[in-house]
């Protein structure tokens, strides 16, 4: 077991930098899992906002998060130190949640979420971009460690929501948001003390690229991830109501299903790095989309508890593989725009989630899963990307430099 765990780290052993990256991803995951599941409850009960205003709140937060994080990604690729950007993002999160802890005015919180909380969302893609750049410059493979980093966020989401609801109901939202702020202050300290500053690589003719938005492969890959995670989020939104209203099962069944999926995702993420070098990232992601298609078909035709739990193996493969290898697949296509392309991966997932909320309102529970299956098919047909030939030349140049 020790040998397997060490094999996941660059150089086959943990060091200060890799430990810091793991710590950062884990605590960002927990901080997000503390606040995201309870946010609608907070806006509804503590702030007293109407359902329409709750929808506006999440729409503004999503749109501003996509725009701000993409701008920060552009800055990071044009010479601004990623470490400094990560530090600013974490500091904005701390400030934002302090405001949430002591304020109950809807419009103040809306502006706060659009500025502070949205900026915080850019820290994760910057952490992954920094990790990839560190590994590329040391000529070490990145697939295994990227999967480990992504697993830390999933682990945070396994343990975060139960703790969050316990604190919110037992001690109140003020304590919950203050704890989230403390986590972000702690992340600021860790970032400042342990993460390295990477000097930008001097430009040369080999590294001149077209715009990110002119690359057909990137656009198709982004569209496929929008559809994939739109289908997944529609499932997450509709499944608890489908279980209780249509099938007359206990609401705890939905919790068991989601917990089982999260339990399966983590080991799959950890194994993805090893198998990606053997089978290829594109082939594994395609196989995971097929697993997702079969999962939604199973959800449509199944009515038993055992069947729902067993189907989570397919769901775990779908989410585990796409989450673990999706980031590095995006990065491989545009290695010289690491910050922008990593942020684009994150924003594709956010956009899919935003679409899911609006689509789920207009379909019945059963129909949602049919739509999810169709979107998985569209995602599979859209994923016809090939790694850029420039990537091999780029990596040869980096290896020569170091």
Coordinates of C-alpha atoms in Angstrom, one line a residue:
X1 CA 0.0 0.0 0.0
X2 CA 2.8 2.4 0.9
X3 CA 4.5 1.7 -2.4
X4 CA 1.3 2.4 -4.3
X5 CA 0.7 5.7 -2.5
X6 CA 4.2 6.9 -3.0
X7 CA 4.0 5.9 -6.7
X8 CA 1.3 8.6 -7.1
X9 CA 3.7 11.4 -6.3
X10 CA 6.3 12.9 -8.7
X11 CA 9.6 11.3 -7.9
X12 CA 7.8 8.5 -6.1
X13 CA 7.8 10.3 -2.8
X14 CA 6.0 13.3 -1.2
X15 CA 7.8 16.6 -0.6
X16 CA 6.9 20.0 0.7
X17 CA 5.5 21.3 -2.5
X18 CA 3.3 18.3 -3.4
X19 CA 2.1 18.1 0.2
X20 CA 1.1 21.8 0.0
X21 CA -0.7 21.3 -3.2
X22 CA -2.6 18.4 -1.8
X23 CA -3.4 20.3 1.4
X24 CA -4.7 23.3 -0.7
X25 CA -7.0 21.1 -2.9
X26 CA -8.4 19.3 0.2
X27 CA -9.2 22.5 2.1
X28 CA -10.6 24.3 -0.9
X29 CA -12.8 21.2 -1.4
X30 CA -14.0 21.2 2.2
X31 CA -14.6 25.0 2.1
X32 CA -16.7 24.6 -1.0
X33 CA -18.5 21.6 0.5
X34 CA -19.2 23.6 3.6
X35 CA -20.9 26.5 1.9
X36 CA -22.3 25.4 -1.5
X37 CA -24.8 22.8 -0.2
X38 CA -26.1 25.1 2.5
X39 CA -26.2 28.3 0.5
X40 CA -29.8 28.0 -0.8
X41 CA -31.0 27.2 2.8
X42 CA -29.1 30.2 4.1
X43 CA -30.5 32.6 1.5
X44 CA -34.0 31.3 2.0
X45 CA -34.2 31.0 5.8
X46 CA -31.7 33.5 7.2
X47 CA -32.0 36.2 4.5
X48 CA -35.6 35.6 3.7
X49 CA -35.3 35.8 -0.1
X50 CA -38.1 34.7 -2.4
X51 CA -37.4 31.6 -4.7
X52 CA -37.0 33.9 -7.7
X53 CA -34.3 36.0 -5.9
X54 CA -32.5 32.7 -4.9
X55 CA -32.3 31.8 -8.5
X56 CA -31.0 35.2 -9.4
X57 CA -28.4 34.9 -6.7
X58 CA -27.0 31.6 -8.0
X59 CA -27.2 32.8 -11.6
X60 CA -25.2 35.9 -10.8
X61 CA -22.6 34.0 -8.8
X62 CA -22.2 31.4 -11.6
X63 CA -21.8 34.0 -14.4
X64 CA -19.4 36.2 -12.5
X65 CA -17.4 33.2 -11.4
X66 CA -17.0 32.0 -15.1
X67 CA -16.0 35.5 -16.2
X68 CA -13.6 36.4 -13.3
X69 CA -11.9 33.0 -13.3
X70 CA -11.3 33.1 -17.1
X71 CA -9.8 36.6 -16.8
X72 CA -7.5 35.4 -14.0
X73 CA -6.5 32.5 -16.2
X74 CA -5.6 34.9 -18.9
X75 CA -3.5 37.0 -16.5
X76 CA -1.7 33.9 -15.2
X77 CA -0.6 33.0 -18.8
X78 CA 0.7 36.6 -19.4
X79 CA 3.3 36.7 -16.7
X80 CA 1.4 37.3 -13.4
X81 CA 2.7 34.9 -10.8
X82 CA 0.2 32.0 -10.2
X83 CA 1.2 31.8 -6.5
X84 CA 0.2 35.5 -6.1
X85 CA -3.1 34.9 -7.9
X86 CA -3.9 31.8 -5.7
X87 CA -3.1 33.9 -2.6
X88 CA -5.5 36.7 -3.7
X89 CA -8.2 34.2 -4.5
X90 CA -8.0 32.6 -1.1
X91 CA -7.9 36.1 0.6
X92 CA -11.0 37.1 -1.3
X93 CA -12.7 33.9 0.0
X94 CA -11.9 34.8 3.6
X95 CA -13.2 38.3 3.2
X96 CA -16.3 37.1 1.4
X97 CA -17.3 34.6 4.1
X98 CA -16.7 37.0 6.9
X99 CA -19.2 39.3 5.2
X100 CA -21.6 36.4 4.9
X101 CA -21.2 35.5 8.5
X102 CA -22.4 38.9 9.8
X103 CA -24.6 40.3 7.1
X104 CA -28.2 39.4 6.2
X105 CA -29.0 42.0 3.5
X106 CA -29.7 40.2 0.2
X107 CA -28.3 42.9 -2.1
X108 CA -25.0 43.2 -0.1
X109 CA -24.6 39.4 -0.2
X110 CA -25.4 39.4 -3.9
X111 CA -22.6 41.9 -4.6
X112 CA -20.3 40.0 -2.2
X113 CA -20.9 36.7 -4.0
X114 CA -20.3 38.3 -7.4
X115 CA -17.0 39.8 -6.4
X116 CA -15.5 37.9 -3.5
X117 CA -16.9 34.4 -3.7
X118 CA -16.7 34.3 -7.5
X119 CA -13.0 35.2 -7.4
X120 CA -12.4 32.4 -4.9
X121 CA -13.6 29.9 -7.5
X122 CA -10.5 30.7 -9.7
X123 CA -8.1 29.3 -7.1
X124 CA -8.7 25.6 -8.0
X125 CA -7.8 25.9 -11.7
X126 CA -4.7 28.0 -10.8
X127 CA -3.6 25.3 -8.3
X128 CA -3.9 22.7 -11.0
X129 CA -2.1 24.9 -13.6
X130 CA 0.7 25.6 -11.1
X131 CA 1.1 21.9 -10.4
X132 CA 1.2 21.0 -14.1
X133 CA 3.8 23.7 -14.8
X134 CA 6.0 22.5 -11.9
X135 CA 5.9 18.9 -13.1
X136 CA 6.5 19.9 -16.8
X137 CA 9.6 21.9 -15.8
X138 CA 10.9 19.0 -13.8
X139 CA 10.1 16.6 -16.8
X140 CA 8.0 14.4 -14.4
X141 CA 4.7 12.8 -15.6
X142 CA 1.6 14.7 -14.4
X143 CA -1.3 12.3 -14.9
X144 CA -1.0 10.4 -11.6
X145 CA -0.5 13.4 -9.4
X146 CA -3.3 15.5 -11.1
X147 CA -5.6 12.6 -10.3
X148 CA -4.5 12.6 -6.7
X149 CA -5.1 16.4 -6.5
X150 CA -8.6 16.0 -8.0
X151 CA -9.3 13.2 -5.5
X152 CA -8.6 15.6 -2.6
X153 CA -11.5 17.8 -3.7
X154 CA -13.8 14.8 -3.9
X155 CA -12.7 13.7 -0.4
X156 CA -13.5 17.2 0.8
X157 CA -17.0 16.8 -0.6
X158 CA -17.5 13.4 1.0
X159 CA -16.9 14.7 4.5
X160 CA -17.8 18.4 4.1
X161 CA -21.6 18.5 3.6
X162 CA -22.6 16.4 6.7
X163 CA -20.3 18.6 8.9
X164 CA -21.7 21.7 7.3
X165 CA -25.4 20.8 8.0
X166 CA -24.4 19.8 11.5
X167 CA -22.8 23.2 12.2
X168 CA -25.5 25.2 10.4
X169 CA -28.4 23.5 12.3
X170 CA -26.6 23.1 15.6
X171 CA -24.6 26.4 15.9
X172 CA -25.9 28.6 13.1
X173 CA -24.7 30.0 9.8
X174 CA -22.4 32.6 11.4
X175 CA -20.2 29.9 12.8
X176 CA -20.3 28.0 9.6
X177 CA -19.1 30.9 7.5
X178 CA -16.5 32.0 10.0
X179 CA -15.1 28.5 9.9
X180 CA -14.9 28.7 6.1
X181 CA -13.2 32.1 6.4
X182 CA -10.6 30.6 8.8
X183 CA -9.9 27.8 6.3
X184 CA -9.2 30.4 3.6
X185 CA -6.9 32.4 5.9
X186 CA -5.1 29.1 6.6
X187 CA -4.8 28.5 2.8
X188 CA -3.3 32.0 2.4
X189 CA -0.7 31.1 5.0
X190 CA 0.1 27.8 3.4
X191 CA 0.2 29.3 -0.1
X192 CA 2.6 32.1 1.0
X193 CA 4.9 29.8 2.9
X194 CA 5.2 26.7 0.8
X195 CA 4.1 27.2 -2.9
X196 CA 6.8 28.2 -5.3
X197 CA 6.8 31.2 -7.6
X198 CA 7.3 30.1 -11.2
X199 CA 9.1 32.6 -13.5
X200 CA 7.3 32.8 -16.9
X201 CA 9.1 30.9 -19.7
X202 CA 10.6 33.3 -22.3
X203 CA 8.6 33.3 -25.5
X204 CA 10.2 31.9 -28.6
X205 CA 8.8 31.0 -32.1
X206 CA 8.0 27.5 -31.1
X207 CA 5.6 28.7 -28.5
X208 CA 3.6 31.1 -30.6
X209 CA 0.0 29.8 -30.8
X210 CA -3.4 30.9 -32.1
X211 CA -6.0 32.2 -29.8
X212 CA -7.6 29.6 -27.4
X213 CA -11.0 30.3 -29.0
X214 CA -9.8 29.5 -32.5
X215 CA -8.8 26.0 -31.6
X216 CA -11.5 23.6 -32.8
X217 CA -10.3 20.8 -30.5
X218 CA -10.6 23.0 -27.4
X219 CA -14.1 24.2 -28.4
X220 CA -15.4 20.6 -29.1
X221 CA -13.8 19.3 -25.8
X222 CA -15.4 22.2 -23.9
X223 CA -18.8 21.5 -25.4
X224 CA -18.6 17.8 -24.5
X225 CA -17.8 18.6 -20.9
X226 CA -20.7 21.1 -20.7
X227 CA -23.0 18.3 -21.9
X228 CA -21.5 15.7 -19.6
X229 CA -21.8 17.8 -16.5
X230 CA -25.1 19.2 -17.4
X231 CA -26.4 15.6 -17.5
X232 CA -24.7 14.8 -14.2
X233 CA -26.1 17.9 -12.4
X234 CA -29.6 17.2 -13.7
X235 CA -29.3 13.8 -12.2
X236 CA -28.1 15.3 -8.8
X237 CA -31.0 17.8 -8.8
X238 CA -33.8 15.4 -9.8
X239 CA -32.8 12.1 -8.2
X240 CA -33.8 12.9 -4.6
X241 CA -37.3 14.1 -5.8
X242 CA -37.6 11.2 -8.2
X243 CA -36.8 8.7 -5.4
X244 CA -39.3 10.1 -3.0
X245 CA -42.1 11.4 -5.2
X246 CA -42.2 9.0 -8.1
X247 CA -40.9 5.8 -6.6
X248 CA -42.2 6.4 -3.0
X249 CA -38.8 5.4 -1.5
X250 CA -37.3 7.0 1.6
X251 CA -35.2 10.1 1.0
X252 CA -32.2 8.3 2.6
X253 CA -31.9 6.2 -0.5
X254 CA -30.7 9.2 -2.5
X255 CA -28.1 9.9 0.2
X256 CA -26.9 6.2 0.0
X257 CA -26.7 6.5 -3.8
X258 CA -24.6 9.7 -3.8
X259 CA -22.4 8.4 -1.0
X260 CA -21.8 5.2 -2.9
X261 CA -20.9 7.1 -6.0
X262 CA -18.4 9.3 -4.1
X263 CA -16.9 6.3 -2.4
X264 CA -16.3 4.6 -5.8
X265 CA -15.0 7.8 -7.5
X266 CA -12.0 8.3 -5.3
X267 CA -10.2 5.0 -5.9
X268 CA -11.0 5.3 -9.6
X269 CA -9.4 8.7 -9.7
X270 CA -6.3 7.4 -8.1
X271 CA -6.0 4.5 -10.6
X272 CA -6.6 6.7 -13.6
X273 CA -3.1 8.1 -13.7
X274 CA -1.6 4.7 -14.1
X275 CA -4.0 3.4 -16.7
X276 CA -3.9 6.7 -18.7
X277 CA -0.3 6.0 -19.7
X278 CA -1.3 2.5 -20.9
X279 CA -4.6 3.2 -22.7
X280 CA -4.5 6.9 -23.4
X281 CA -6.6 9.7 -21.9
X282 CA -9.0 10.1 -24.8
X283 CA -9.8 6.4 -24.9
X284 CA -10.5 6.2 -21.2
X285 CA -12.7 9.3 -21.2
X286 CA -14.7 7.9 -24.1
X287 CA -15.1 4.7 -22.2
X288 CA -16.3 6.6 -19.1
X289 CA -18.9 8.5 -21.2
X290 CA -20.2 5.1 -22.4
X291 CA -20.5 4.1 -18.7
X292 CA -22.4 7.3 -18.1
X293 CA -24.8 6.5 -20.9
X294 CA -25.4 3.0 -19.5
X295 CA -25.9 4.5 -16.1
X296 CA -28.8 6.8 -17.2
X297 CA -30.4 4.0 -19.1
X298 CA -30.2 1.9 -15.9
X299 CA -31.7 4.7 -13.9
X300 CA -34.7 4.9 -16.3
X301 CA -35.5 1.2 -16.2
X302 CA -34.6 0.3 -12.7
X303 CA -37.0 0.6 -9.7
X304 CA -35.2 -1.4 -6.9
X305 CA -32.9 -0.2 -4.2
X306 CA -30.2 -2.7 -4.9
X307 CA -30.3 -1.8 -8.6
X308 CA -29.8 1.9 -7.8
X309 CA -26.9 1.2 -5.5
X310 CA -25.3 -1.2 -8.0
X311 CA -25.6 1.4 -10.8
X312 CA -23.4 3.8 -8.9
X313 CA -20.4 1.8 -10.1
X314 CA -21.1 3.1 -13.6
X315 CA -21.7 6.6 -12.2
X316 CA -18.4 6.4 -10.3
X317 CA -16.5 5.4 -13.4
X318 CA -18.1 8.2 -15.4
X319 CA -17.3 11.0 -12.8
X320 CA -14.1 9.5 -11.6
X321 CA -12.4 9.2 -15.0
X322 CA -13.7 12.5 -16.5
X323 CA -12.8 14.4 -13.3
X324 CA -9.3 12.9 -12.9
X325 CA -8.2 13.0 -16.6
X326 CA -10.3 15.9 -17.9
X327 CA -7.9 18.6 -16.5
X328 CA -4.8 17.1 -17.9
X329 CA -6.5 16.4 -21.3
X330 CA -7.4 20.1 -21.6
X331 CA -3.9 21.0 -20.6
X332 CA -2.3 18.7 -23.2
X333 CA -4.2 20.5 -25.9
X334 CA -2.9 23.9 -25.0
X335 CA 0.2 23.5 -22.8
X336 CA 1.4 27.1 -23.4
X337 CA -1.9 28.5 -22.1
X338 CA -2.1 26.5 -18.9
X339 CA -4.0 28.9 -16.8
X340 CA -6.7 29.7 -19.4
X341 CA -7.3 26.2 -20.5
X342 CA -7.4 24.8 -17.0
X343 CA -9.9 27.5 -16.1
X344 CA -11.9 26.7 -19.3
X345 CA -12.2 23.1 -18.0
X346 CA -13.5 24.3 -14.7
X347 CA -15.9 26.8 -16.4
X348 CA -17.3 24.1 -18.7
X349 CA -18.3 22.2 -15.6
X350 CA -19.9 25.3 -14.0
X351 CA -21.8 26.1 -17.2
X352 CA -23.1 22.5 -17.4
X353 CA -24.3 22.9 -13.9
X354 CA -26.0 26.2 -14.6
X355 CA -27.8 24.7 -17.6
X356 CA -28.9 21.7 -15.5
X357 CA -30.8 23.9 -13.1
X358 CA -32.9 25.6 -15.8
X359 CA -33.5 22.4 -17.8
X360 CA -34.6 20.4 -14.8
X361 CA -37.4 22.8 -14.1
X362 CA -39.2 22.0 -17.4
X363 CA -39.0 18.2 -17.4
X364 CA -40.5 15.5 -15.3
X365 CA -38.2 13.5 -13.1
X366 CA -38.3 10.5 -15.4
X367 CA -37.8 12.6 -18.5
X368 CA -34.7 14.3 -17.0
X369 CA -32.8 11.0 -17.1
X370 CA -33.7 10.5 -20.7
X371 CA -32.4 14.0 -21.5
X372 CA -29.3 13.2 -19.5
X373 CA -28.7 10.1 -21.5
X374 CA -29.1 12.1 -24.8
X375 CA -26.6 14.7 -23.6
X376 CA -24.1 11.9 -22.8
X377 CA -24.5 10.7 -26.4
X378 CA -23.9 14.3 -27.7
X379 CA -20.8 14.6 -25.4
X380 CA -19.4 11.4 -26.8
X381 CA -19.9 12.5 -30.4
X382 CA -18.4 15.9 -29.7
X383 CA -15.2 14.4 -28.3
X384 CA -13.2 14.1 -31.5
X385 CA -10.1 16.0 -30.3
X386 CA -6.5 15.2 -31.1
X387 CA -3.5 16.3 -29.2
X388 CA -1.7 19.1 -30.9
X389 CA 1.5 18.2 -32.7
X390 CA 3.0 21.4 -31.1
X391 CA 2.7 19.6 -27.7
X392 CA 5.4 17.2 -28.4
X393 CA 7.7 19.9 -29.8
X394 CA 6.8 22.1 -26.7
X395 CA 7.7 19.3 -24.3
X396 CA 11.0 18.6 -26.1
X397 CA 11.9 22.3 -25.8
X398 CA 11.0 22.3 -22.0
X399 CA 13.1 19.2 -21.4
X400 CA 16.0 20.8 -23.3
X401 CA 15.7 24.0 -21.2
X402 CA 15.8 22.1 -17.9

